[in-house]
mmCIF file with all atom_site columns, C-alpha atoms in Angstrom:
data_model
loop_
_atom_site.group_PDB
_atom_site.id
_atom_site.type_symbol
_atom_site.label_atom_id
_atom_site.label_alt_id
_atom_site.label_comp_id
_atom_site.label_asym_id
_atom_site.label_entity_id
_atom_site.label_seq_id
_atom_site.pdbx_PDB_ins_code
_atom_site.Cartn_x
_atom_site.Cartn_y
_atom_site.Cartn_z
_atom_site.occupancy
_atom_site.B_iso_or_equiv
_atom_site.pdbx_formal_charge
_atom_site.auth_seq_id
_atom_site.auth_comp_id
_atom_site.auth_asym_id
_atom_site.auth_atom_id
_atom_site.pdbx_PDB_model_num
ATOM 1   C CA . MET A 1 1   ? 13.113  19.597  -8.892  1.00 66.00 ? 7   MET A CA 1
ATOM 2   C CA . ASN A 1 2   ? 13.937  16.278  -10.614 1.00 79.00 ? 8   ASN A CA 1
ATOM 3   C CA . LEU A 1 3   ? 11.280  13.754  -9.262  1.00 84.00 ? 9   LEU A CA 1
ATOM 4   C CA . ASN A 1 4   ? 13.143  10.693  -11.307 1.00 87.00 ? 10  ASN A CA 1
ATOM 5   C CA . SER A 1 5   ? 15.541  11.098  -7.725  1.00 91.00 ? 11  SER A CA 1
ATOM 6   C CA . VAL A 1 6   ? 13.075  10.476  -5.524  1.00 94.00 ? 12  VAL A CA 1
ATOM 7   C CA . LYS A 1 7   ? 13.354  7.236   -4.148  1.00 96.00 ? 13  LYS A CA 1
ATOM 8   C CA . HIS A 1 8   ? 10.697  7.393   -0.946  1.00 96.00 ? 14  HIS A CA 1
ATOM 9   C CA . VAL A 1 9   ? 7.168   8.527   -1.000  1.00 94.00 ? 15  VAL A CA 1
ATOM 10  C CA . CYS A 1 10  ? 5.117   9.477   1.697   1.00 92.00 ? 16  CYS A CA 1
ATOM 11  C CA . ILE A 1 11  ? 2.043   10.395  1.708   1.00 86.00 ? 17  ILE A CA 1
ATOM 12  C CA . CYS A 1 12  ? 0.633   12.429  4.426   1.00 83.00 ? 18  CYS A CA 1
ATOM 13  C CA . GLY A 1 13  ? -2.800  14.005  3.803   1.00 69.00 ? 19  GLY A CA 1
ATOM 14  C CA . GLN A 1 14  ? -6.090  12.457  4.652   1.00 59.00 ? 20  GLN A CA 1
ATOM 15  C CA . GLN A 1 15  ? -6.849  13.536  0.648   1.00 57.00 ? 21  GLN A CA 1
ATOM 16  C CA . ALA A 1 16  ? -4.920  11.617  -2.208  1.00 55.00 ? 22  ALA A CA 1
ATOM 17  C CA . ASN A 1 17  ? -5.800  13.742  -5.710  1.00 53.00 ? 23  ASN A CA 1
ATOM 18  C CA . TYR A 1 18  ? -6.649  10.954  -8.187  1.00 49.00 ? 24  TYR A CA 1
ATOM 19  C CA . ASN A 1 19  ? -5.324  13.228  -11.194 1.00 56.00 ? 25  ASN A CA 1
ATOM 20  C CA . CYS A 1 20  ? -1.841  13.981  -9.296  1.00 63.00 ? 26  CYS A CA 1
ATOM 21  C CA . VAL A 1 21  ? 0.044   15.623  -11.792 1.00 70.00 ? 27  VAL A CA 1
ATOM 22  C CA . ASN A 1 22  ? 3.348   14.387  -10.002 1.00 83.00 ? 28  ASN A CA 1
ATOM 23  C CA . TYR A 1 23  ? 4.957   10.682  -11.330 1.00 90.00 ? 29  TYR A CA 1
ATOM 24  C CA . PHE A 1 24  ? 7.692   9.128   -9.174  1.00 94.00 ? 30  PHE A CA 1
ATOM 25  C CA . SER A 1 25  ? 9.131   6.492   -11.833 1.00 94.00 ? 31  SER A CA 1
ATOM 26  C CA . ASN A 1 26  ? 12.414  5.801   -9.374  1.00 96.00 ? 32  ASN A CA 1
ATOM 27  C CA . ALA A 1 27  ? 10.481  5.306   -6.044  1.00 97.00 ? 33  ALA A CA 1
ATOM 28  C CA . ILE A 1 28  ? 11.042  2.100   -4.354  1.00 97.00 ? 34  ILE A CA 1
ATOM 29  C CA . GLU A 1 29  ? 9.537   2.761   -0.785  1.00 97.00 ? 35  GLU A CA 1
ATOM 30  C CA . LEU A 1 30  ? 5.640   3.940   0.115   1.00 96.00 ? 36  LEU A CA 1
ATOM 31  C CA . THR A 1 31  ? 4.704   5.201   3.454   1.00 94.00 ? 37  THR A CA 1
ATOM 32  C CA . ILE A 1 32  ? 1.112   6.439   3.741   1.00 90.00 ? 38  ILE A CA 1
ATOM 33  C CA . ARG A 1 33  ? 0.654   7.934   6.985   1.00 87.00 ? 39  ARG A CA 1
ATOM 34  C CA . HIS A 1 34  ? -3.632  8.448   6.753   1.00 78.00 ? 40  HIS A CA 1
ATOM 35  C CA . TYR A 1 35  ? -6.147  6.806   5.389   1.00 71.00 ? 41  TYR A CA 1
ATOM 36  C CA . PHE A 1 36  ? -6.940  8.687   2.510   1.00 68.00 ? 42  PHE A CA 1
ATOM 37  C CA . LYS A 1 37  ? -10.415 9.632   1.177   1.00 61.00 ? 43  LYS A CA 1
ATOM 38  C CA . LYS A 1 38  ? -10.469 8.818   -2.684  1.00 60.00 ? 44  LYS A CA 1
ATOM 39  C CA . SER A 1 39  ? -13.167 9.293   -5.628  1.00 58.00 ? 45  SER A CA 1
ATOM 40  C CA . ASP A 1 40  ? -14.369 6.664   -7.271  1.00 64.00 ? 46  ASP A CA 1
ATOM 41  C CA . ASN A 1 41  ? -11.395 4.740   -8.129  1.00 69.00 ? 47  ASN A CA 1
ATOM 42  C CA . SER A 1 42  ? -9.410  2.253   -5.638  1.00 79.00 ? 48  SER A CA 1
ATOM 43  C CA . ILE A 1 43  ? -6.285  3.544   -3.778  1.00 82.00 ? 49  ILE A CA 1
ATOM 44  C CA . SER A 1 44  ? -4.431  1.117   -6.179  1.00 86.00 ? 50  SER A CA 1
ATOM 45  C CA . THR A 1 45  ? -5.447  2.720   -9.088  1.00 85.00 ? 51  THR A CA 1
ATOM 46  C CA . THR A 1 46  ? -5.205  6.301   -7.148  1.00 84.00 ? 52  THR A CA 1
ATOM 47  C CA . LEU A 1 47  ? -1.397  5.420   -6.093  1.00 89.00 ? 53  LEU A CA 1
ATOM 48  C CA . ASN A 1 48  ? -0.775  3.157   -9.313  1.00 90.00 ? 54  ASN A CA 1
ATOM 49  C CA . ARG A 1 49  ? -0.629  7.026   -11.192 1.00 88.00 ? 55  ARG A CA 1
ATOM 50  C CA . MET A 1 50  ? 1.624   8.227   -8.694  1.00 90.00 ? 56  MET A CA 1
ATOM 51  C CA . ILE A 1 51  ? 4.095   5.724   -8.365  1.00 93.00 ? 57  ILE A CA 1
ATOM 52  C CA . PRO A 1 52  ? 4.764   2.300   -9.808  1.00 95.00 ? 58  PRO A CA 1
ATOM 53  C CA . LEU A 1 53  ? 3.177   0.002   -7.501  1.00 96.00 ? 59  LEU A CA 1
ATOM 54  C CA . THR A 1 54  ? 5.217   -3.040  -9.069  1.00 95.00 ? 60  THR A CA 1
ATOM 55  C CA . GLN A 1 55  ? 8.615   -1.882  -8.554  1.00 96.00 ? 61  GLN A CA 1
ATOM 56  C CA . LEU A 1 56  ? 8.148   -1.398  -4.754  1.00 96.00 ? 62  LEU A CA 1
ATOM 57  C CA . THR A 1 57  ? 10.019  -2.810  -1.982  1.00 95.00 ? 63  THR A CA 1
ATOM 58  C CA . LYS A 1 58  ? 9.061   -1.668  0.990   1.00 95.00 ? 64  LYS A CA 1
ATOM 59  C CA . LEU A 1 59  ? 5.326   -0.269  1.551   1.00 94.00 ? 65  LEU A CA 1
ATOM 60  C CA . VAL A 1 60  ? 4.555   1.156   5.131   1.00 93.00 ? 66  VAL A CA 1
ATOM 61  C CA . ILE A 1 61  ? 1.108   1.884   6.043   1.00 89.00 ? 67  ILE A CA 1
ATOM 62  C CA . GLU A 1 62  ? 1.171   4.385   9.806   1.00 87.00 ? 68  GLU A CA 1
ATOM 63  C CA . SER A 1 63  ? -3.097  4.452   9.933   1.00 80.00 ? 69  SER A CA 1
ATOM 64  C CA . TYR A 1 64  ? -5.342  2.836   12.275  1.00 75.00 ? 70  TYR A CA 1
ATOM 65  C CA . GLY A 1 65  ? -8.133  3.403   10.070  1.00 75.00 ? 71  GLY A CA 1
ATOM 66  C CA . PHE A 1 66  ? -6.618  1.840   7.327   1.00 78.00 ? 72  PHE A CA 1
ATOM 67  C CA . PRO A 1 67  ? -8.821  -1.416  6.138   1.00 78.00 ? 73  PRO A CA 1
ATOM 68  C CA . LEU A 1 68  ? -7.404  -4.863  5.919   1.00 79.00 ? 74  LEU A CA 1
ATOM 69  C CA . LYS A 1 69  ? -8.945  -5.031  2.834   1.00 80.00 ? 75  LYS A CA 1
ATOM 70  C CA . GLU A 1 70  ? -7.797  -2.352  1.080   1.00 84.00 ? 76  GLU A CA 1
ATOM 71  C CA . ILE A 1 71  ? -4.105  -3.663  1.708   1.00 85.00 ? 77  ILE A CA 1
ATOM 72  C CA . VAL A 1 72  ? -4.922  -6.972  0.613   1.00 84.00 ? 78  VAL A CA 1
ATOM 73  C CA . LYS A 1 73  ? -6.145  -5.273  -2.677  1.00 86.00 ? 79  LYS A CA 1
ATOM 74  C CA . LEU A 1 74  ? -3.070  -2.910  -2.790  1.00 90.00 ? 80  LEU A CA 1
ATOM 75  C CA . LEU A 1 75  ? -0.511  -5.835  -1.934  1.00 89.00 ? 81  LEU A CA 1
ATOM 76  C CA . CYS A 1 76  ? -1.987  -7.811  -5.042  1.00 88.00 ? 82  CYS A CA 1
ATOM 77  C CA . PHE A 1 77  ? 0.122   -5.162  -7.511  1.00 92.00 ? 83  PHE A CA 1
ATOM 78  C CA . THR A 1 78  ? 3.285   -4.829  -5.195  1.00 92.00 ? 84  THR A CA 1
ATOM 79  C CA . SER A 1 79  ? 4.716   -8.256  -6.555  1.00 89.00 ? 85  SER A CA 1
ATOM 80  C CA . ASN A 1 80  ? 8.434   -7.209  -5.297  1.00 92.00 ? 86  ASN A CA 1
ATOM 81  C CA . LEU A 1 81  ? 7.458   -6.012  -2.215  1.00 91.00 ? 87  LEU A CA 1
ATOM 82  C CA . TYR A 1 82  ? 9.992   -7.457  0.608   1.00 90.00 ? 88  TYR A CA 1
ATOM 83  C CA . ILE A 1 83  ? 9.214   -5.277  3.061   1.00 90.00 ? 89  ILE A CA 1
ATOM 84  C CA . LEU A 1 84  ? 5.628   -4.381  4.967   1.00 88.00 ? 90  LEU A CA 1
ATOM 85  C CA . LYS A 1 85  ? 5.459   -2.715  8.208   1.00 88.00 ? 91  LYS A CA 1
ATOM 86  C CA . LEU A 1 86  ? 1.687   -1.818  9.152   1.00 83.00 ? 92  LEU A CA 1
ATOM 87  C CA . ASN A 1 87  ? 1.193   0.555   12.073  1.00 80.00 ? 93  ASN A CA 1
ATOM 88  C CA . PHE A 1 88  ? -1.865  0.641   14.356  1.00 66.00 ? 94  PHE A CA 1
ATOM 89  C CA . LEU A 1 89  ? -3.504  -1.868  12.512  1.00 59.00 ? 95  LEU A CA 1
ATOM 90  C CA . SER A 1 90  ? -6.868  -3.174  14.555  1.00 56.00 ? 96  SER A CA 1
ATOM 91  C CA . LEU A 1 91  ? -6.725  -7.287  13.704  1.00 57.00 ? 97  LEU A CA 1
ATOM 92  C CA . ASN A 1 92  ? -10.171 -8.192  14.986  1.00 55.00 ? 98  ASN A CA 1
ATOM 93  C CA . ALA A 1 93  ? -12.311 -11.164 14.856  1.00 53.00 ? 99  ALA A CA 1
ATOM 94  C CA . ASN A 1 94  ? -13.511 -9.516  11.000  1.00 60.00 ? 100 ASN A CA 1
ATOM 95  C CA . ASN A 1 95  ? -10.301 -9.090  9.910   1.00 60.00 ? 101 ASN A CA 1
ATOM 96  C CA . SER A 1 96  ? -8.877  -12.757 10.991  1.00 58.00 ? 102 SER A CA 1
ATOM 97  C CA . LYS A 1 97  ? -11.694 -13.962 8.655   1.00 63.00 ? 103 LYS A CA 1
ATOM 98  C CA . PHE A 1 98  ? -11.676 -12.263 6.273   1.00 63.00 ? 104 PHE A CA 1
ATOM 99  C CA . ILE A 1 99  ? -7.633  -13.344 6.004   1.00 62.00 ? 105 ILE A CA 1
ATOM 100 C CA . GLU A 1 100 ? -8.657  -16.673 6.555   1.00 60.00 ? 106 GLU A CA 1
ATOM 101 C CA . GLN A 1 101 ? -11.679 -16.416 3.690   1.00 66.00 ? 107 GLN A CA 1
ATOM 102 C CA . ASN A 1 102 ? -10.309 -14.247 0.672   1.00 66.00 ? 108 ASN A CA 1
ATOM 103 C CA . GLU A 1 103 ? -8.741  -15.449 -1.981  1.00 72.00 ? 109 GLU A CA 1
ATOM 104 C CA . SER A 1 104 ? -6.892  -12.540 -2.648  1.00 71.00 ? 110 SER A CA 1
ATOM 105 C CA . PHE A 1 105 ? -5.290  -12.728 0.954   1.00 70.00 ? 111 PHE A CA 1
ATOM 106 C CA . GLN A 1 106 ? -4.200  -16.194 -0.302  1.00 70.00 ? 112 GLN A CA 1
ATOM 107 C CA . TYR A 1 107 ? -3.034  -15.136 -3.475  1.00 73.00 ? 113 TYR A CA 1
ATOM 108 C CA . VAL A 1 108 ? -0.890  -12.202 -2.046  1.00 74.00 ? 114 VAL A CA 1
ATOM 109 C CA . SER A 1 109 ? 0.657   -14.812 0.508   1.00 69.00 ? 115 SER A CA 1
ATOM 110 C CA . ASN A 1 110 ? 1.985   -17.406 -2.211  1.00 71.00 ? 116 ASN A CA 1
ATOM 111 C CA . GLN A 1 111 ? 3.122   -14.968 -5.228  1.00 75.00 ? 117 GLN A CA 1
ATOM 112 C CA . ASN A 1 112 ? 4.688   -11.415 -3.198  1.00 76.00 ? 118 ASN A CA 1
ATOM 113 C CA . LYS A 1 113 ? 8.409   -11.580 -2.207  1.00 77.00 ? 119 LYS A CA 1
ATOM 114 C CA . ILE A 1 114 ? 7.514   -10.193 1.771   1.00 78.00 ? 120 ILE A CA 1
ATOM 115 C CA . LYS A 1 115 ? 10.502  -11.437 3.474   1.00 78.00 ? 121 LYS A CA 1
ATOM 116 C CA . LYS A 1 116 ? 10.248  -8.835  6.673   1.00 75.00 ? 122 LYS A CA 1
ATOM 117 C CA . SER A 1 117 ? 6.897   -7.847  7.687   1.00 68.00 ? 123 SER A CA 1
ATOM 118 C CA . SER A 1 118 ? 5.656   -6.224  11.361  1.00 71.00 ? 124 SER A CA 1
ATOM 119 C CA . SER A 1 119 ? 2.998   -4.612  12.381  1.00 67.00 ? 125 SER A CA 1
ATOM 120 C CA . SER A 1 120 ? 2.678   -2.627  16.076  1.00 65.00 ? 126 SER A CA 1
#
């Protein structure tokens, strides 16, 4: 299988392998269906070993348990993101306060190219 032709990567499992042997060099879309467990590394580090996060143009997160803090960290590495879709995200008072006070979120908001976002 030629991994260079893969444009969309979907992570469906609840564990991501830090030492993933597959690298999808031309992936521009990422869908995460579950908040996955990781080793001591951040989600961004783990994902960056599988796909080049900087070239992603679309990110879909379909996981109720995915912490907003981790989403913000991930967005710091996706500067070319145009579409962000968050499904099952629970926006509560803690998340709202986090957004208001978080410098990383403010930076991401100003630097990313997100033109279309939705949440449900």
